CSV table of C-alpha atoms in Angstrom, one decimal:
chain,number,residue,atom,x,y,z
A,167,MET,CA,74.8,25.3,194.3
A,168,THR,CA,75.1,22.2,192.0
A,169,VAL,CA,74.1,22.2,188.3
A,170,ARG,CA,71.3,19.7,189.3
A,171,ARG,CA,70.0,22.1,191.9
A,172,LEU,CA,70.2,25.0,189.4
A,173,GLY,CA,68.1,23.1,187.0
A,174,ALA,CA,65.4,22.1,189.5
A,175,GLY,CA,65.0,25.8,190.6
A,176,LEU,CA,64.9,27.3,187.1
A,177,VAL,CA,63.5,24.9,184.6
A,178,ALA,CA,60.7,23.5,186.8
A,179,ALA,CA,59.4,27.1,187.0
A,180,ALA,CA,59.0,27.5,183.3
A,181,LEU,CA,58.9,24.8,180.7
A,182,ILE,CA,60.0,24.3,177.2
A,183,THR,CA,56.6,22.9,176.1
A,184,PRO,CA,56.3,25.8,178.0
A,185,ALA,CA,54.2,26.4,180.9
A,186,LEU,CA,55.7,29.8,181.5
A,187,ALA,CA,54.3,29.4,185.0
A,188,ALA,CA,56.9,31.7,186.6
A,189,CYS,CA,55.4,34.8,185.0
A,190,ALA,CA,55.4,38.0,186.9
A,191,SER,CA,52.2,40.0,187.4
A,192,GLY,CA,50.5,41.4,184.3
A,193,THR,CA,47.3,43.2,183.3
A,194,GLY,CA,44.9,41.3,181.1
A,195,THR,CA,42.6,42.2,178.2
A,196,THR,CA,38.9,41.9,178.4
A,197,GLY,CA,36.1,42.2,176.0
A,198,SER,CA,34.6,45.7,175.5
A,199,THR,CA,30.9,45.1,175.2
A,200,PRO,CA,29.0,43.0,177.7
A,201,SER,CA,27.5,40.0,176.1
A,202,PRO,CA,25.4,37.0,177.3
A,203,THR,CA,27.3,34.5,179.4
A,204,VAL,CA,27.1,30.9,178.4
A,205,SER,CA,27.7,28.1,180.8
A,206,ALA,CA,29.6,25.0,179.9
A,207,SER,CA,26.3,23.3,179.0
A,208,GLY,CA,25.4,26.1,176.6
A,209,THR,CA,22.7,27.9,178.7
A,210,ALA,CA,22.4,31.6,178.2
A,211,SER,CA,22.1,34.0,181.1
A,212,PRO,CA,18.6,35.4,181.8
A,213,SER,CA,19.5,38.8,180.4
A,214,GLY,CA,21.1,37.6,177.2
A,215,ALA,CA,19.9,36.4,173.8
A,216,PRO,CA,19.9,32.7,173.1
A,217,VAL,CA,23.3,31.4,172.0
A,218,ALA,CA,22.9,27.7,172.6
A,219,GLY,CA,26.6,27.1,173.4
A,220,ASP,CA,27.8,28.3,170.1
A,221,ALA,CA,30.6,30.3,171.8
A,222,LYS,CA,32.1,27.3,173.6
A,223,GLN,CA,31.8,25.1,170.5
A,224,ALA,CA,33.5,27.7,168.4
A,225,LEU,CA,36.4,27.7,170.8
A,226,LEU,CA,36.5,23.9,170.9
A,227,ASP,CA,36.5,23.8,167.1
A,228,SER,CA,39.2,26.5,166.9
A,229,THR,CA,41.9,24.2,168.2
A,230,LYS,CA,41.3,21.4,165.6
A,231,GLU,CA,43.7,22.9,163.0
A,232,ILE,CA,46.6,22.9,165.6
A,233,SER,CA,46.6,19.1,165.5
A,234,ASN,CA,47.7,19.2,161.9
A,235,GLY,CA,51.0,20.5,163.2
A,236,ASN,CA,51.7,23.3,160.8
A,237,PHE,CA,51.8,26.7,162.5
A,238,ARG,CA,53.9,29.3,164.4
A,239,PHE,CA,53.3,30.1,168.0
A,240,THR,CA,54.3,32.3,170.9
A,241,LEU,CA,54.0,31.9,174.7
A,242,ALA,CA,54.6,34.9,177.0
A,243,GLY,CA,54.6,36.0,180.6
A,244,ALA,CA,56.1,39.0,182.2
A,245,SER,CA,59.6,37.5,182.6
A,246,SER,CA,59.5,34.5,180.2
A,247,THR,CA,58.8,34.2,176.5
A,248,ALA,CA,58.9,31.5,173.8
A,249,GLU,CA,58.3,31.5,170.1
A,250,GLY,CA,58.7,28.9,167.5
A,251,LEU,CA,57.2,26.8,164.8
A,252,VAL,CA,55.9,23.3,164.3
A,253,HIS,CA,56.1,21.6,160.9
A,254,GLN,CA,54.6,18.1,161.1
A,255,PRO,CA,55.1,17.4,157.3
A,256,SER,CA,58.9,17.4,157.9
A,257,GLN,CA,58.7,16.1,161.4
A,258,SER,CA,60.5,19.2,162.7
A,259,ALA,CA,60.0,22.0,165.2
A,260,ALA,CA,62.1,24.9,166.5
A,261,MET,CA,61.6,27.2,169.5
A,262,LYS,CA,63.5,30.0,171.2
A,263,ILE,CA,62.9,30.4,175.0
A,264,SER,CA,63.9,33.2,177.3
A,265,ILE,CA,63.6,33.1,181.0
A,266,GLY,CA,64.5,36.0,183.2
A,267,GLY,CA,66.0,39.4,182.1
A,268,PRO,CA,69.2,41.4,182.3
A,269,SER,CA,68.6,42.2,186.1
A,270,SER,CA,68.0,38.6,187.0
A,271,ASP,CA,70.4,36.7,189.2
A,272,LEU,CA,70.1,33.9,186.7
A,273,ALA,CA,68.7,34.2,183.2
A,274,MET,CA,68.4,31.4,180.6
A,275,LYS,CA,68.1,31.5,176.8
A,276,LEU,CA,67.5,28.3,174.8
A,277,ASP,CA,67.5,27.8,171.0
A,278,VAL,CA,66.0,24.3,170.4
A,279,VAL,CA,65.7,22.4,167.2
A,280,HIS,CA,63.9,19.2,166.6
A,281,TYR,CA,64.2,17.3,163.3
A,282,LYS,CA,63.2,13.8,163.9
A,283,PRO,CA,65.1,11.7,164.9
A,284,ASP,CA,67.6,14.4,166.2
A,285,SER,CA,67.4,17.3,168.6
A,286,TRP,CA,69.8,20.1,169.4
A,287,VAL,CA,69.9,22.8,171.9
A,288,LYS,CA,72.0,26.0,172.2
A,289,LEU,CA,72.1,27.3,175.8
A,290,GLU,CA,73.0,30.6,177.3
A,291,LEU,CA,73.0,31.2,181.0
A,292,THR,CA,73.8,34.6,182.3
A,293,GLY,CA,73.7,36.6,185.6
A,294,PRO,CA,75.8,36.5,188.8
A,295,THR,CA,74.7,33.1,189.8
A,296,ALA,CA,75.8,31.7,186.4
A,297,ASP,CA,79.1,33.4,186.7
A,298,SER,CA,79.8,31.8,190.0
A,299,LEU,CA,79.3,28.3,188.7
A,300,PRO,CA,82.3,26.8,187.0
A,301,ALA,CA,80.2,24.0,185.5
A,302,ILE,CA,78.2,26.6,183.5
A,303,LYS,CA,81.2,27.1,181.3
A,304,GLN,CA,80.7,23.6,180.0
A,305,LEU,CA,77.2,24.6,178.9
A,306,ASN,CA,77.7,28.1,177.6
A,307,LEU,CA,79.5,26.8,174.4
A,308,GLY,CA,78.0,29.1,171.9
A,309,LYS,CA,77.2,26.0,169.8
A,310,TYR,CA,74.3,23.6,169.3
A,311,GLN,CA,74.5,20.6,171.6
A,312,HIS,CA,73.3,17.3,170.0
A,313,LEU,CA,71.0,15.5,172.4
A,314,ASP,CA,70.9,11.7,173.0
A,315,GLN,CA,67.2,10.8,172.3
A,316,ASN,CA,67.5,8.0,174.9
A,317,ARG,CA,68.5,10.5,177.6
A,318,ILE,CA,65.7,13.0,176.8
A,319,LYS,CA,62.8,10.5,176.3
A,320,GLY,CA,59.8,11.8,178.1
A,321,ASN,CA,61.6,15.1,179.1
A,322,ARG,CA,59.2,18.0,178.5
A,323,ASN,CA,62.0,20.5,178.7
A,324,LEU,CA,64.2,19.1,175.9
A,325,GLY,CA,62.1,16.6,174.0
A,326,PHE,CA,59.2,17.1,171.6
A,327,ASP,CA,56.3,14.7,171.0
A,328,PHE,CA,55.2,14.8,167.4
A,329,GLU,CA,52.0,13.0,168.5
A,330,LYS,CA,51.2,16.0,170.7
A,331,VAL,CA,52.2,19.0,168.6
A,332,ASP,CA,50.7,21.9,170.6
A,333,PRO,CA,53.3,23.4,173.0
A,334,ALA,CA,50.4,24.9,175.1
A,335,GLY,CA,47.9,22.2,174.9
A,336,SER,CA,45.0,24.6,173.9
A,337,ALA,CA,42.7,21.8,173.0
A,338,VAL,CA,42.8,20.5,176.6
A,339,LEU,CA,42.4,24.0,177.9
A,340,THR,CA,39.3,24.9,175.9
A,341,GLN,CA,37.7,21.7,177.0
A,342,GLY,CA,37.9,23.1,180.5
A,343,ILE,CA,35.8,26.3,179.7
A,344,THR,CA,33.1,26.6,182.3
A,345,GLU,CA,31.6,29.9,181.1
A,346,VAL,CA,32.0,31.9,177.9
A,347,ARG,CA,30.5,34.8,176.1
A,348,SER,CA,31.1,36.5,172.8
A,349,THR,CA,32.7,40.0,173.1
A,350,GLY,CA,32.7,40.8,169.4
A,351,THR,CA,33.6,39.3,166.0
A,352,GLY,CA,36.0,36.4,166.7
A,353,ALA,CA,36.5,37.5,170.4
A,354,TYR,CA,35.4,35.7,173.5
A,355,ALA,CA,35.8,36.0,177.3
A,356,GLY,CA,34.8,33.8,180.2
A,357,THR,CA,36.3,31.4,182.8
A,358,ILE,CA,38.1,28.1,182.5
A,359,ASP,CA,39.0,25.3,184.8
A,360,VAL,CA,42.8,24.8,184.6
A,361,THR,CA,43.1,21.9,186.9
A,362,LYS,CA,44.3,19.8,183.9
A,363,ALA,CA,46.5,22.5,182.5
A,364,ALA,CA,49.6,20.6,183.7
A,365,GLU,CA,48.7,17.8,181.4
A,366,ALA,CA,48.3,20.4,178.6
A,367,GLY,CA,51.7,21.9,179.3
A,368,SER,CA,50.5,25.4,180.0
A,369,LEU,CA,51.0,25.5,183.7
A,370,ASN,CA,53.1,23.5,186.3
A,371,ALA,CA,51.4,21.5,188.9
A,372,ALA,CA,52.7,23.7,191.8
A,373,THR,CA,51.1,26.7,190.3
A,374,ILE,CA,47.7,25.0,189.9
A,375,ALA,CA,47.8,23.6,193.4
A,376,ALA,CA,48.6,27.1,194.8
A,377,LEU,CA,45.4,28.4,193.2
A,378,GLY,CA,43.2,26.0,195.2
A,379,THR,CA,39.5,26.4,194.2
A,380,GLN,CA,40.4,29.4,192.1
A,381,ALA,CA,41.9,27.1,189.6
A,382,LYS,CA,38.4,26.1,188.5
A,383,THR,CA,37.3,29.6,187.5
A,384,VAL,CA,40.4,31.4,185.9
A,385,PRO,CA,39.3,34.3,183.7
A,386,PHE,CA,40.4,34.1,180.0
A,387,THR,CA,40.0,35.8,176.8
A,388,ALA,CA,40.4,34.3,173.3
A,389,LYS,CA,40.4,35.3,169.6
A,390,VAL,CA,40.0,33.3,166.4
A,391,ASP,CA,41.0,34.2,162.9
A,392,PRO,CA,38.6,34.7,160.1
A,393,GLN,CA,38.7,31.0,159.4
A,394,GLY,CA,37.7,30.2,162.9
A,395,ARG,CA,41.1,29.0,164.1
A,396,LEU,CA,42.5,29.9,167.4
A,397,SER,CA,44.8,33.0,167.2
A,398,GLU,CA,45.1,34.1,170.8
A,399,LEU,CA,44.3,32.7,174.3
A,400,VAL,CA,45.1,34.6,177.4
A,401,LEU,CA,44.8,33.2,181.0
A,402,GLN,CA,44.5,35.7,183.9
A,403,LEU,CA,45.7,33.8,186.9
A,404,PRO,CA,44.6,35.3,190.2
A,405,ALA,CA,47.0,36.0,193.1
A,406,ALA,CA,47.6,32.9,195.4
A,407,GLY,CA,49.4,33.1,198.6
A,408,GLN,CA,52.6,34.9,198.0
A,409,THR,CA,52.3,34.6,194.2
A,410,ALA,CA,51.2,37.7,192.5
A,411,ALA,CA,48.5,37.6,189.7
A,412,GLN,CA,49.9,36.3,186.5
A,413,GLU,CA,49.1,36.5,182.8
A,414,ILE,CA,49.9,33.8,180.4
A,415,LYS,CA,49.4,34.6,176.6
A,416,MET,CA,49.5,32.1,173.8
A,417,THR,CA,49.2,33.0,170.1
A,418,TYR,CA,49.0,30.9,166.9
A,419,SER,CA,49.6,32.0,163.3
A,420,ASP,CA,50.6,30.9,159.8
A,421,TYR,CA,48.4,27.9,159.8
A,422,GLY,CA,49.4,25.6,157.0
A,423,ALA,CA,52.1,28.0,156.0
A,424,ALA,CA,55.0,27.3,158.4
A,425,THR,CA,58.2,26.0,157.0
A,426,ALA,CA,60.5,23.2,158.1
A,427,ALA,CA,63.0,23.9,160.9
A,428,GLN,CA,66.5,24.4,159.9
A,429,LYS,CA,69.2,21.9,161.2
A,430,PRO,CA,72.1,23.6,162.7
A,431,PRO,CA,75.3,23.6,160.5
A,432,ALA,CA,77.6,20.6,161.4
A,433,ALA,CA,80.4,23.0,162.3
A,434,GLN,CA,78.2,24.5,165.0
A,435,VAL,CA,77.4,21.1,166.6
A,436,VAL,CA,78.9,19.3,169.5
A,437,GLU,CA,77.6,16.4,171.6
A,438,ALA,CA,75.9,17.5,174.8
A,439,PRO,CA,77.9,16.9,178.0
A,440,ALA,CA,76.5,15.1,181.0
A,441,GLU,CA,76.0,18.4,182.8
A,442,LEU,CA,73.4,19.5,180.3
A,443,TYR,CA,71.2,16.4,181.0
A,444,SER,CA,71.7,17.0,184.8
A,445,LEU,CA,70.5,20.6,184.4
A,446,PHE,CA,67.1,19.5,182.9
A,447,ASN,CA,66.4,16.3,184.7
């Protein structure tokens, strides 16, 4: 197995602006008290009280603060996690990603720091597959590898676009809401069309294609904080073909209170070798 083939098999499955599409099956959360269902046009169901689309509008509005680029976030699936911060005032971001676990043939951990105009990544590949590849030793350096911006331009795995600061693209996702109901104070549930989720960065195109027509009615739950800002969004992907049902959970916190990312100490930095770019391209 070459390093390039290794990258295609692992990184395409789970993203840094992270799709976390290779999640294992999980159980979802649902609202407790049935409430009127609202279509995308804002029409209440016959059995419900009039709500005039307020639920969907509340969720659309809840993503506006994300665009200011000052928050912490997490993304999680059964076998993949990511957490980090975005700090637009300093043009910096940081995230830690874990894909696979101790029992995996191949597991990956990344510690990525962006501080415009520079980026660094510290990589750890473990498992029997990693142990069998001599080229991995050139990547498991235990140091931050400085990235050539010309070589990662447009790369969603290693790059970061400060014009699109949301790693999960929640604003795009909420625009795809097809049905929604309030399930309590600051809590919502419904269905969402995820056919544009690849653009958002929340799912990869192969996962969406496998869902077929189910992609247009994916169940979701969401929560907003007391200020009406999105705090949690959970997608419940149904089983498709040989792929088990999957849960993808996104959270946001510390709006306006995140701090600038920390640049790695110079003594812990080396220039990234060609093998690193091959792994992610």
